[in-house]
XYZ file of C-alpha atoms in Angstrom:
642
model
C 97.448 78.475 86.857
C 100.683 76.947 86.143
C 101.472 73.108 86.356
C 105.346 73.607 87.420
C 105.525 76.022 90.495
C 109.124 75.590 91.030
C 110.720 74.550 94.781
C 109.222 76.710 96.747
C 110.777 78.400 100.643
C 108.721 78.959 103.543
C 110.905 81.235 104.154
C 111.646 84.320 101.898
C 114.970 85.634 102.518
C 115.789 81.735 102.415
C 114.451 81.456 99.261
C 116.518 84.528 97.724
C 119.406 82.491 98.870
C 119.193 80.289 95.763
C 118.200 79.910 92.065
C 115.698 77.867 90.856
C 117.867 75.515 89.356
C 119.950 75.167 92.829
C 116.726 74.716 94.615
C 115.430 72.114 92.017
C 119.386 70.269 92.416
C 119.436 70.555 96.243
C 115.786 69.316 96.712
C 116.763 66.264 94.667
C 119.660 65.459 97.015
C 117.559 66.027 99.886
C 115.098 63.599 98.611
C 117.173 60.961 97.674
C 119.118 61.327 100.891
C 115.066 61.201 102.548
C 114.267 57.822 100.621
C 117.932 56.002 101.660
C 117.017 56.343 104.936
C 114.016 57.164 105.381
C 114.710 61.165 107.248
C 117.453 63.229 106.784
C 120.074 64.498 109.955
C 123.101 66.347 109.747
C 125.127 63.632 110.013
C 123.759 62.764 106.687
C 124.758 65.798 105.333
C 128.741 65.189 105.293
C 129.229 62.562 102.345
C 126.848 64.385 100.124
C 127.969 68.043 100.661
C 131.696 66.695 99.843
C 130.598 65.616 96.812
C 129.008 69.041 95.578
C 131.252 70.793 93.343
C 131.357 73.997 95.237
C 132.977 72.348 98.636
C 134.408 68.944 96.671
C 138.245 70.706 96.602
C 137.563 72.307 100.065
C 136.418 70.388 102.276
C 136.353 66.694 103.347
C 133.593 64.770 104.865
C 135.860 65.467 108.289
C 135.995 69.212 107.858
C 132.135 69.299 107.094
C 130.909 67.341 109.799
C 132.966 69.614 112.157
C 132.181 72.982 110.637
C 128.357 71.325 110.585
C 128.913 70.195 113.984
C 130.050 73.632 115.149
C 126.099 75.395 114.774
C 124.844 72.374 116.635
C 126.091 70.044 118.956
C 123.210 66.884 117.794
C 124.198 65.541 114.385
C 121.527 62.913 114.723
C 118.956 65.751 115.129
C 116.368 65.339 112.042
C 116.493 68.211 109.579
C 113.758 69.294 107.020
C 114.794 70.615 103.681
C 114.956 74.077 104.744
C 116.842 73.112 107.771
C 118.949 71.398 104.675
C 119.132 74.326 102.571
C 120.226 76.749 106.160
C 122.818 73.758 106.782
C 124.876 74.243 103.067
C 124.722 77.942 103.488
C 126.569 77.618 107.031
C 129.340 75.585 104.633
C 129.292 77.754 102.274
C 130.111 80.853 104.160
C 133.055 78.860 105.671
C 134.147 77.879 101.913
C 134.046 81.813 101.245
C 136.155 82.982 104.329
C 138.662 80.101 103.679
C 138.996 81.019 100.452
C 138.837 84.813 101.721
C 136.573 86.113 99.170
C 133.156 87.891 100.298
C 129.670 87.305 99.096
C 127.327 89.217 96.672
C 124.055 89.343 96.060
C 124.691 90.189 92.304
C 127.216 87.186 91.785
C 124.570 85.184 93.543
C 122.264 85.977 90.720
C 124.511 84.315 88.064
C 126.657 81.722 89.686
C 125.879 77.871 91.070
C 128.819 78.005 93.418
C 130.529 80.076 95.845
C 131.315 83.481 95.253
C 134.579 85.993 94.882
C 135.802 89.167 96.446
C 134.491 92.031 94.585
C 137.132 94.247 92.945
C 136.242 97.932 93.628
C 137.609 99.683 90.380
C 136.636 96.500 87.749
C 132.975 96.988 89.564
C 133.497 101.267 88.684
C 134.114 99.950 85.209
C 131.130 97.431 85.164
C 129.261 100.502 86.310
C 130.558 102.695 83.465
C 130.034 99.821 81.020
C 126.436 99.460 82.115
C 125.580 103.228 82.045
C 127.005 103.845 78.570
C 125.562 100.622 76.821
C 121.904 100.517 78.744
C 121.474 104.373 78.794
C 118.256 104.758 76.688
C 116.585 100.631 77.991
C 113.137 101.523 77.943
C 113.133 99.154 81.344
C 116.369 100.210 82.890
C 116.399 103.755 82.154
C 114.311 104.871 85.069
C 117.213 102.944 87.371
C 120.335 104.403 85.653
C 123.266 105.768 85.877
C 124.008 103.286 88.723
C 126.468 105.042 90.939
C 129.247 102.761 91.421
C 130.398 103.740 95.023
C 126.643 102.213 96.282
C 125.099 98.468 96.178
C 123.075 99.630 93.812
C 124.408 97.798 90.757
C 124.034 94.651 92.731
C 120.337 95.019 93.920
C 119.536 96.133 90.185
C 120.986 92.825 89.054
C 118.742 90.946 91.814
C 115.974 90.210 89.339
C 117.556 89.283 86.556
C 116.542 91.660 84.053
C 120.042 93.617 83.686
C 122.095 90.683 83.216
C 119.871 89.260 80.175
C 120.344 92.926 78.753
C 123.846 92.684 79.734
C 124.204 89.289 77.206
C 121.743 91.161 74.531
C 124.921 94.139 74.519
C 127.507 91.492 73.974
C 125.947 89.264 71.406
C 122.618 90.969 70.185
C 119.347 89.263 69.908
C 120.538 86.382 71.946
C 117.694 86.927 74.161
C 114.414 87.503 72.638
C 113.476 90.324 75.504
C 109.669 88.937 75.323
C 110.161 86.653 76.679
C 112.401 88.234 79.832
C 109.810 89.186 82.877
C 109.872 93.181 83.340
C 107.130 93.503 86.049
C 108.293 96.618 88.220
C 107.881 93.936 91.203
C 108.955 90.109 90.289
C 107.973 87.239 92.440
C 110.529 84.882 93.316
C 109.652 82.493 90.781
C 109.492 85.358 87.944
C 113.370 86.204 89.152
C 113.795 82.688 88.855
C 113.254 82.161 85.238
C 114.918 85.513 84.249
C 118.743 84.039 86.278
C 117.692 80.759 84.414
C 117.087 82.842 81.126
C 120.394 84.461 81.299
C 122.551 81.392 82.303
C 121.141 79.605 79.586
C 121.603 82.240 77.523
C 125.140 82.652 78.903
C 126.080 79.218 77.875
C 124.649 79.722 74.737
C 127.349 82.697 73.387
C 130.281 80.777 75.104
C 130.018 81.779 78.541
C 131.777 79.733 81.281
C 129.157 79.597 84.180
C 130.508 77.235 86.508
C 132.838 79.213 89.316
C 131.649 82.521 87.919
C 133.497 85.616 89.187
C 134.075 89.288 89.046
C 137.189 88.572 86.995
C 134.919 86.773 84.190
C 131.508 89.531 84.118
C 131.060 86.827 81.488
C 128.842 89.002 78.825
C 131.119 92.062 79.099
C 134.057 89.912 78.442
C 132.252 88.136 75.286
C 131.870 91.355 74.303
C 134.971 93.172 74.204
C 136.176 90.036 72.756
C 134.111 89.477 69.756
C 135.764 90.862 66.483
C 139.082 88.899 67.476
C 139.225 85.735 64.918
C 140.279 85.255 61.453
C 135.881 85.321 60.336
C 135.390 88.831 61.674
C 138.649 90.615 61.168
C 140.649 88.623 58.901
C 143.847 91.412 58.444
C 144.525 89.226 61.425
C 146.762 87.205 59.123
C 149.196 90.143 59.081
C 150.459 88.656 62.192
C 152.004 85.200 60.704
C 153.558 84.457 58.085
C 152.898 81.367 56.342
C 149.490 79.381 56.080
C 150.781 77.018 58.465
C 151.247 79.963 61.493
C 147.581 80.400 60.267
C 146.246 77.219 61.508
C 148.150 77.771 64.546
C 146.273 81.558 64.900
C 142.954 79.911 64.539
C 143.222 77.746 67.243
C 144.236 80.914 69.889
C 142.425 81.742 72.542
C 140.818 85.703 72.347
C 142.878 86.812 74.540
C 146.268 85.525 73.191
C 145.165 86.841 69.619
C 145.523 90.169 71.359
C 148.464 89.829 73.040
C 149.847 88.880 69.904
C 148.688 91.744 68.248
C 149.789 93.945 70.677
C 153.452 92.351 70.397
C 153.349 92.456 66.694
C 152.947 96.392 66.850
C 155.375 96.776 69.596
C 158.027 95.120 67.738
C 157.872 97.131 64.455
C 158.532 100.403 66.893
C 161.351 98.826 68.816
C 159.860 97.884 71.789
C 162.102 94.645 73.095
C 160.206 93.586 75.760
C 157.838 90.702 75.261
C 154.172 91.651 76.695
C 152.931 87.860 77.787
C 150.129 89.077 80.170
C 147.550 92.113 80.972
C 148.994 92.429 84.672
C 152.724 93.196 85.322
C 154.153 93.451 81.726
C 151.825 96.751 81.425
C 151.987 97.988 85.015
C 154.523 100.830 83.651
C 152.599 101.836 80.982
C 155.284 101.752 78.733
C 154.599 99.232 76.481
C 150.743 101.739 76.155
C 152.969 104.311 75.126
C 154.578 102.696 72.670
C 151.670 100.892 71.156
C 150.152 103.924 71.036
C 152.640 105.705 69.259
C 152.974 102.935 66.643
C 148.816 103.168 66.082
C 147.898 106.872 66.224
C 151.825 108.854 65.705
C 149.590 111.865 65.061
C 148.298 112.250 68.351
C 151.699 110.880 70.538
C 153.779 113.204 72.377
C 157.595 112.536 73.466
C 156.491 113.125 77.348
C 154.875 110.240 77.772
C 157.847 107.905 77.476
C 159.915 110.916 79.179
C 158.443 110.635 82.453
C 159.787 108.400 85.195
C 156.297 108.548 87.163
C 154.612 105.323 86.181
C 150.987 106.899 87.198
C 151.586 110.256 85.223
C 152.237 108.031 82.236
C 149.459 105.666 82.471
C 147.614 109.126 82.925
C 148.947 110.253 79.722
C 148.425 107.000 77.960
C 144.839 107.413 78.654
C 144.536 110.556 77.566
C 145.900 110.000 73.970
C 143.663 106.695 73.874
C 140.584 109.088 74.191
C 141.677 110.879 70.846
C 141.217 107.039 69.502
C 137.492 107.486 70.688
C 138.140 104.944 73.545
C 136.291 105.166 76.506
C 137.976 105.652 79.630
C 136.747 102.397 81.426
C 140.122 102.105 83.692
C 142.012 104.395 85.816
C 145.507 105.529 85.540
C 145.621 103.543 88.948
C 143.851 100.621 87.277
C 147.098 100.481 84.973
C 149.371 100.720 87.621
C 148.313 98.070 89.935
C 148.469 95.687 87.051
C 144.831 94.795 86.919
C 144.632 92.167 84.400
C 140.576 92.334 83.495
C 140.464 95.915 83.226
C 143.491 95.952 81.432
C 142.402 93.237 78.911
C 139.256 95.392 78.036
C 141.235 98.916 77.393
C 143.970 96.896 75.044
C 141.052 95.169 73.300
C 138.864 98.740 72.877
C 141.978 99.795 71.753
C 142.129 97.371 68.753
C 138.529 97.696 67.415
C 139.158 101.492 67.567
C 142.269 101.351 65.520
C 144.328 98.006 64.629
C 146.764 99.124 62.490
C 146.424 96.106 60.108
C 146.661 96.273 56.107
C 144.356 94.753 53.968
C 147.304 93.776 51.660
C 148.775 90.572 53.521
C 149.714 87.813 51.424
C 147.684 85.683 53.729
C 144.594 87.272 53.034
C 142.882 85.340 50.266
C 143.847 82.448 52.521
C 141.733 83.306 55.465
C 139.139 84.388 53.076
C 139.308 80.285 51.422
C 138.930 79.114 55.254
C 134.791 80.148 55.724
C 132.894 76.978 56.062
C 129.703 76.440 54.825
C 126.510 77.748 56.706
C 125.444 73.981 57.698
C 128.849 73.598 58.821
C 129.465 77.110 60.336
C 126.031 76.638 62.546
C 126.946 72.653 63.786
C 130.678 73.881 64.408
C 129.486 76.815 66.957
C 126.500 74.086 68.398
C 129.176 71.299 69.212
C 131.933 73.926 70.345
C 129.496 75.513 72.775
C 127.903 72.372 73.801
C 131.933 71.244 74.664
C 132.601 74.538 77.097
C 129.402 73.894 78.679
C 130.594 70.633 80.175
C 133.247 72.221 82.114
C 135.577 70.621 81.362
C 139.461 72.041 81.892
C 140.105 72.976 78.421
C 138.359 75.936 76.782
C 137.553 74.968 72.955
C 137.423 78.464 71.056
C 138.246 76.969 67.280
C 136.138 73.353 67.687
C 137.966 71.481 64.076
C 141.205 73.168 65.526
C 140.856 72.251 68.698
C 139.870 68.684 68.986
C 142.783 67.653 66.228
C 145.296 66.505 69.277
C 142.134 64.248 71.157
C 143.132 65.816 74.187
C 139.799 68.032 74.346
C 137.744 65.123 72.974
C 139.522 62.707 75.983
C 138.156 65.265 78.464
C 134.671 65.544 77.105
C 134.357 61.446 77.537
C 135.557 61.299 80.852
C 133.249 63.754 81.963
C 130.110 61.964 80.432
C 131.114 58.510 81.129
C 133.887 58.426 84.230
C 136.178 55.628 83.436
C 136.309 55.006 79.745
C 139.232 57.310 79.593
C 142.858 55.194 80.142
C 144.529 58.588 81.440
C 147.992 56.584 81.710
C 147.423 56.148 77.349
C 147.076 59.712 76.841
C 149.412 62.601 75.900
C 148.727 66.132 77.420
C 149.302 69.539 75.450
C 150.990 70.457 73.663
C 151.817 67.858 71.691
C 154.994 68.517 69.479
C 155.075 64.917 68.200
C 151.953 64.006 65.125
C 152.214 60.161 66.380
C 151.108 61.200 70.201
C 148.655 63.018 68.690
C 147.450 60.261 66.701
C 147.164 58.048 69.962
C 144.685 60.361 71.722
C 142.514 60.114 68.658
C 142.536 56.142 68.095
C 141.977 56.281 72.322
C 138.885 58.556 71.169
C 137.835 56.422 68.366
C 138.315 53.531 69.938
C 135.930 54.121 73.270
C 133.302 55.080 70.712
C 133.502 51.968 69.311
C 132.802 50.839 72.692
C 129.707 52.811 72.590
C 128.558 51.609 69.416
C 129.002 54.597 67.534
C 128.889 54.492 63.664
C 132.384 54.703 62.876
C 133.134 52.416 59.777
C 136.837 52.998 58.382
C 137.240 55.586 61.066
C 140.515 56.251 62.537
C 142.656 58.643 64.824
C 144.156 59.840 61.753
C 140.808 61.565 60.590
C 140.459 63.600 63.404
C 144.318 64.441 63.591
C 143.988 65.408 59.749
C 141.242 67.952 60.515
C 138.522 65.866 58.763
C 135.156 68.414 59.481
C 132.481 65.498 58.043
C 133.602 62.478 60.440
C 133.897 65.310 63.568
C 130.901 66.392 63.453
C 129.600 63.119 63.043
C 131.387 62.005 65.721
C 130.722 64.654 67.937
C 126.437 63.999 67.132
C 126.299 61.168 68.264
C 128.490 61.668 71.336
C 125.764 64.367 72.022
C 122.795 62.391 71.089
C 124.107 59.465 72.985
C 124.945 61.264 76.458
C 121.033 63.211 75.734
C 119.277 60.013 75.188
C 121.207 58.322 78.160
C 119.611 61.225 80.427
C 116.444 60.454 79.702
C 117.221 56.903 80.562
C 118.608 57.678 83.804
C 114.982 59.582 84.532
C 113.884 55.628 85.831
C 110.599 56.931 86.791
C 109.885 57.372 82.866
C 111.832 54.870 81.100
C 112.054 51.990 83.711
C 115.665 51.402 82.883
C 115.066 50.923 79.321
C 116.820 52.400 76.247
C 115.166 55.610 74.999
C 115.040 55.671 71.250
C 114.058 58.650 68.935
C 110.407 57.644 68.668
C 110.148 57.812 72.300
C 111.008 61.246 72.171
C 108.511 62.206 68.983
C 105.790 60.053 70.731
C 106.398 61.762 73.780
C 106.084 65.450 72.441
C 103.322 64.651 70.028
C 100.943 62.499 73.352
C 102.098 66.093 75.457
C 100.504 68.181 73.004
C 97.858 66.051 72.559
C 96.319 66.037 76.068
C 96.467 69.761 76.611
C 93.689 69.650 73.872
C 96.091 71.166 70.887
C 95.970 69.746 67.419
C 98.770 70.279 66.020
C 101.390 67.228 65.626
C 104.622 66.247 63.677
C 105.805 63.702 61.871
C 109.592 63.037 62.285
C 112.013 65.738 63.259
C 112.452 66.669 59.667
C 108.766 68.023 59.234
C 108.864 70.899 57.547
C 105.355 71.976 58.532
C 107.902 72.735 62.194
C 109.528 75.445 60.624
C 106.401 77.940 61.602
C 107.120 77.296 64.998
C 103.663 76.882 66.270
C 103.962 73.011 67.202
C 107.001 73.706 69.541
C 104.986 76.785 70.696
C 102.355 74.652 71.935
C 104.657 72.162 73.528
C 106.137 74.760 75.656
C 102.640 75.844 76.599
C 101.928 72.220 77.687
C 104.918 71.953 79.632
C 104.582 75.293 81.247
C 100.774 76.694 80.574
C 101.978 80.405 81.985
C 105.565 80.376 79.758
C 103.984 81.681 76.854
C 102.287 84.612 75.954
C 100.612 83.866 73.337
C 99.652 87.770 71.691
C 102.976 87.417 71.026
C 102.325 84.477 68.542
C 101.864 84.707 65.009
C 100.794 81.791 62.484
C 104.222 81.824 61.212
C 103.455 82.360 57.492
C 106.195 84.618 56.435
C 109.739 84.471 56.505
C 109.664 87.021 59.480
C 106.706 85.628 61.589
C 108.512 82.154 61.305
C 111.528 83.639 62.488
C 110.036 85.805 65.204
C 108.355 82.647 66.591
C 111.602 80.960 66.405
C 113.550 83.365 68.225
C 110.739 83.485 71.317
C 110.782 79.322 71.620
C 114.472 79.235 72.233
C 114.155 82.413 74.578
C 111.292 80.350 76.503
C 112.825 77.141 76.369
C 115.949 78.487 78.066
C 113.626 80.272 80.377
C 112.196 77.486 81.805
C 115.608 75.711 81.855
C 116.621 74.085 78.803
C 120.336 74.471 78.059
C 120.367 74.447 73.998
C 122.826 75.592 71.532
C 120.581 75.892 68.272
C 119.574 79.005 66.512
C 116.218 80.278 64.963
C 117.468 79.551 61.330
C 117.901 75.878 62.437
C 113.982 75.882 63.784
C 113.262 77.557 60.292
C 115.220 75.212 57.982
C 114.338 72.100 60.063
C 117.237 70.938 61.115
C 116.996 67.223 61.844
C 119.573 67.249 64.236
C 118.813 70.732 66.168
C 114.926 69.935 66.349
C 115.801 66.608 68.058
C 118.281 67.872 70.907
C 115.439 70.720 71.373
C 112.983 68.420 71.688
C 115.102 66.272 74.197
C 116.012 68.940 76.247
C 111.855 70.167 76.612
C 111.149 66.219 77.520
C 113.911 65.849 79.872
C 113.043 69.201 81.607
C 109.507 68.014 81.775
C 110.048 64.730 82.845
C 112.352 65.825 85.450
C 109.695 67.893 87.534
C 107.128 64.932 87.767
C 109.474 62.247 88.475
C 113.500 61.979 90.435
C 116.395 63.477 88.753
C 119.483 61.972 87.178
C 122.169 60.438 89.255
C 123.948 63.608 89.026
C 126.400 64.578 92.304
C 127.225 67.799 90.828
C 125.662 71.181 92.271
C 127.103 73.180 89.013
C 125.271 71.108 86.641
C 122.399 72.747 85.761
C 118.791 70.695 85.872
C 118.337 71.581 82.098
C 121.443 70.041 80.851
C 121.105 67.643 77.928
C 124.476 65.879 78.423
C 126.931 66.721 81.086
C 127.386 65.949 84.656
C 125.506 62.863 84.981
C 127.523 59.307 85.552
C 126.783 56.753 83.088
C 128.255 53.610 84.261
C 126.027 51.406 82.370
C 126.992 52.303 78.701
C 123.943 50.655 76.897
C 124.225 50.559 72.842
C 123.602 53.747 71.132
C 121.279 53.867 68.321
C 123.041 54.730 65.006
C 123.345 58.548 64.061
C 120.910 59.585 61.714
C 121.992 60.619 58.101
């Protein structure tokens, strides 16, 4: 029988309200709400709903404690915590008609806040996406196709299983599917661990999962997405034309890079309008037609730019895109109303069917000079995915790029530590001027000093000059910092005193120890962790059900180590550890990896026996080695490790 149950509900349909890690965050308000005064009413309820994230921007206390006071007339009346959990749903529906969207059960499965109206033709083309991709799913097979004019998409999606496929079709072998629960009937606890599995997961391929919504069906979006940077497609540099423009190109969004490439084409066939969205620039279809005839001439046809009927040319356009083996995902009405997700997709499909880009640029053997080294490469996607996991307002998709102007790494401190940032010192994007640039970074530098980072002969200048060695470093110990400052704020464990390394290692090594395994490690750079089994084992103590141990091998060979990798990170997420690292950093030992997983196990552990962090956020999720949490007490760090 398992140690960690989860929250559990009285009541069932109250308890399919809610994720574990929402239950697990709301039960911790509830308690420390409980302890202040010793019961809980509604008219306690006011200043800590207004703090949640999901009613913070609309509501005040005023507005909740009339909207609460509306369903019952005694705001001193005591409430239990399902009388708690009854109380935010009755504020949440209000949030949802005032911001006239309408609930569903299916965004409900993948989102911490409230939810969006559901487009009718992007959910068609959801439906079509899922059909075509999970068509042969040994475990979906027997529920598809899903007919899109039903619920049933959105009741298949209930236990979880479809969206971690869904993530496995956009980035494969994110999830290692052993470790997903496929029981024809899941209990509520089993559909827990899958939602935490995928949002995890999510994170963990660049997925924004804060204020989800139909416009962002994150994994669909990763995926259509994938192939458009300089690593996996670099005739990409066909579209500058000096090495400068191709700094500039690296540091584009996804979706710009297309719309780039789209006006690049447009203008060699004379197009002179400038397409600058996926909505109203393409609503005519023209600029299709001509893109179209510019990509595939052997298959375009004068009509299509010859009729004055927008829908009978987005009909067209659609048409000849089929000859380019792109499936028909959108509508010829889809194109018409301007809808700017489905449009995004069909203009992406259309460049991995057929670019139109030479091999031949100039440029080339630049891009090809600009792949880092693997050690690099792997920290580079850890850090940058660790950054859009905060939340913060800035989405980092090129992290050395990115974080040159200070602006993103400004954001990242204020959201860990409130305070440190002097907002009136700093320069917004985009910065034209190197010197404003330069200030943001000494601002950076500067409140890291503060923190006691290692940063001898450090400057703004490094950062503003691109310098990969002293970001990175800078950016570990801003991670290992914020992670050990979590487990600090868990007072229960560390009675208010600095956690150090050891801490952790003794901590994992004692946890193994008393569920009556052997097996211990040394320091974070034992190599005898590469098989995997150690980790393994802590996940078992943690969680005796989480692992199935037939799965297991002794991790000997190059495959079973990397099989056993591959199922702890899968587990770990599972049971709610947000972590960025990758089985080849299990397998190699990464100092630096095998410490934040180790953190992230502890502080998920810890936090089910004792309180939770001072953490006002509903959106931050219970796993979450450094985000959300206030740390007004900035104690000294210890210095990062070589």
């Amino acid at each position: 029988m398992s140690s960690y149950q989860g929250v559990i509900v009285s009541d069932p349909w109250l308890q399919s309200q809610f994720t574990q890690v929402e239950l697990r965050t709301l039960k911790s308000k509830f308690i420390n709400v409980r302890t202040q005064h010793g019961r809980v009413t509604l008219g306690d309820l006011p200043p800590v709903f207004s703090k949640l994230k999901a009613f913070t921007e609309m509501f005040n206390e005023d507005e909740i404690k009339t909207v609460l006071g509306e369903s019952n007339s005694d705001m001193g009346e005591e409430i239990d915590f399902e009388g708690f959990l009854r109380a935010y749903l009755n504020l949440q529906t209000h949030a949802i008609e005032k911001s006239g969207g309408t609930k569903s059960s299916f965004l409900k499965a993948t989102t911490t806040t409230f939810h969006h109206a559901i487009n009718e033709s992007e959910k068609a083309s959801y439906v079509a996406h899922i059909n075509n991709y999970l068509a042969e799913d040994k475990f979906l097979k027997d529920f598809l196709p899903i007919d899109p004019t039903t619920d049933a998409l959105f009741d298949l999606a209930k236990n979880g299983v479809l969206l971690c496929k869904l993530i496995n079709v956009a980035v494969p072998g994110t999830i290692d599917e052993r470790a997903i629960n496929t029981k024809k009937v899941l209990n509520p606890w089993e559909r827990n661990e899958n939602h935490t599995l995928c949002l995890n997961s999510a994170k963990a391929i660049g997925c924004t999962v804060v204020n989800i919504g139909t416009q962002d069906l994150a994994e669909g979006r990763i995926q259509v997405l994938a192939d458009l940077n300089l690593k996996k497609t670099p005739q990409l540099v066909e579209l500058v034309d000096d090495s400068q423009d191709v700094e500039e190109l690296l540091s584009l969004a996804p979706e710009k890079v297309l719309l780039k490439w789209m006006n690049f084409h447009l203008k060699k066939v004379g197009y002179e309008k400038q397409v600058t969205n996926f909505s109203t620039d393409l609503k005519d279809g023209e600029a299709y037609a001509y893109l179209l005839n510019a990509l595939a001439p052997e298959h375009s046809t004068p009509s299509t730019l010859d009729t004055s009927d927008p829908t009978e040319r987005a009909k067209m356009v659609l048409q000849q895109a089929e000859k380019l083996e792109c499936k028909r995902f959108l509508t010829p009405k889809d194109i018409v109303e301007g809808s700017p997700n489905l449009n995004l997709a069909f203009v992406a499909q259309i460049f991995h069917n057929r670019n139109g880009l030479s091999t031949e640029s100039k440029n080339m053997s630049y891009a090809e000079m600009m792949t880092d080294d693997v050690e690099t490469s792997r920290e580079e996607r850890c850090f940058r995915l660790w950054i859009n996991s905060l939340g913060i307002s800035t989405y980092v998709n090129n992290l050395f790029e990115d974080v040159r102007n200070g602006w993103v790494m400004l954001e990242v401190l204020d959201k860990l530590f409130p305070g440190t940032v002097n907002w009136k010192q700093a320069n917004k994007p985009p910065i034209k001027m190197p010197f404003k640039k330069v200030e943001n970074c000494n601002q950076v530098i500067n409140i890291g000093k503060d923190l006691n980072f290692s940063l001898v002969n450090v400057a703004g200048n490094d950062v503003v000059a691109g310098n990969k060695k002293l970001i990175v470093a800078f950016l570990w110990q801003l991670m290992r910092f914020s992670m050990l400052q979590l487990l600090k704020n868990l007072r229960s464990y560390s009675h208010g005193k600095e956690i150090t390394d050891a801490d952790i290692l003794n901590w994992a090594n004692n946890k193994v120890k008393k569920s009556g395994r052997t097996t211990q490690m040394e320091s974070f750079k034992d190599k005898s962790l590469s098989n995997g089994v150690f980790f393994l084992e802590l996940l078992t103590a943690v969680e005796p059900r989480v692992v199935d141990w037939n799965l297991v091998t002794k991790g000997e060979t190059d495959e079973d180590k990397k099989s056993n990798a591959t199922y702890i990170i899968s587990v770990a997420r599972k049971i709610g550890c947000s972590i960025f690292l990758l089985p080849e950093d299990v397998i190699e030992v990464n100092q630096k990896m095998i410490l934040t997983l180790t953190a992230s196990i502890m502080y998920f552990c810890l936090q089910q026996q004792g309180e939770g962090p001072d953490d006002s956020d509903l959106a931050s999720e219970v796993s979450r080695l450094s985000v959300d949490g206030s740390v007004s007490d900035a104690a000294p760090s210890p210095q990062a490790e070589d």
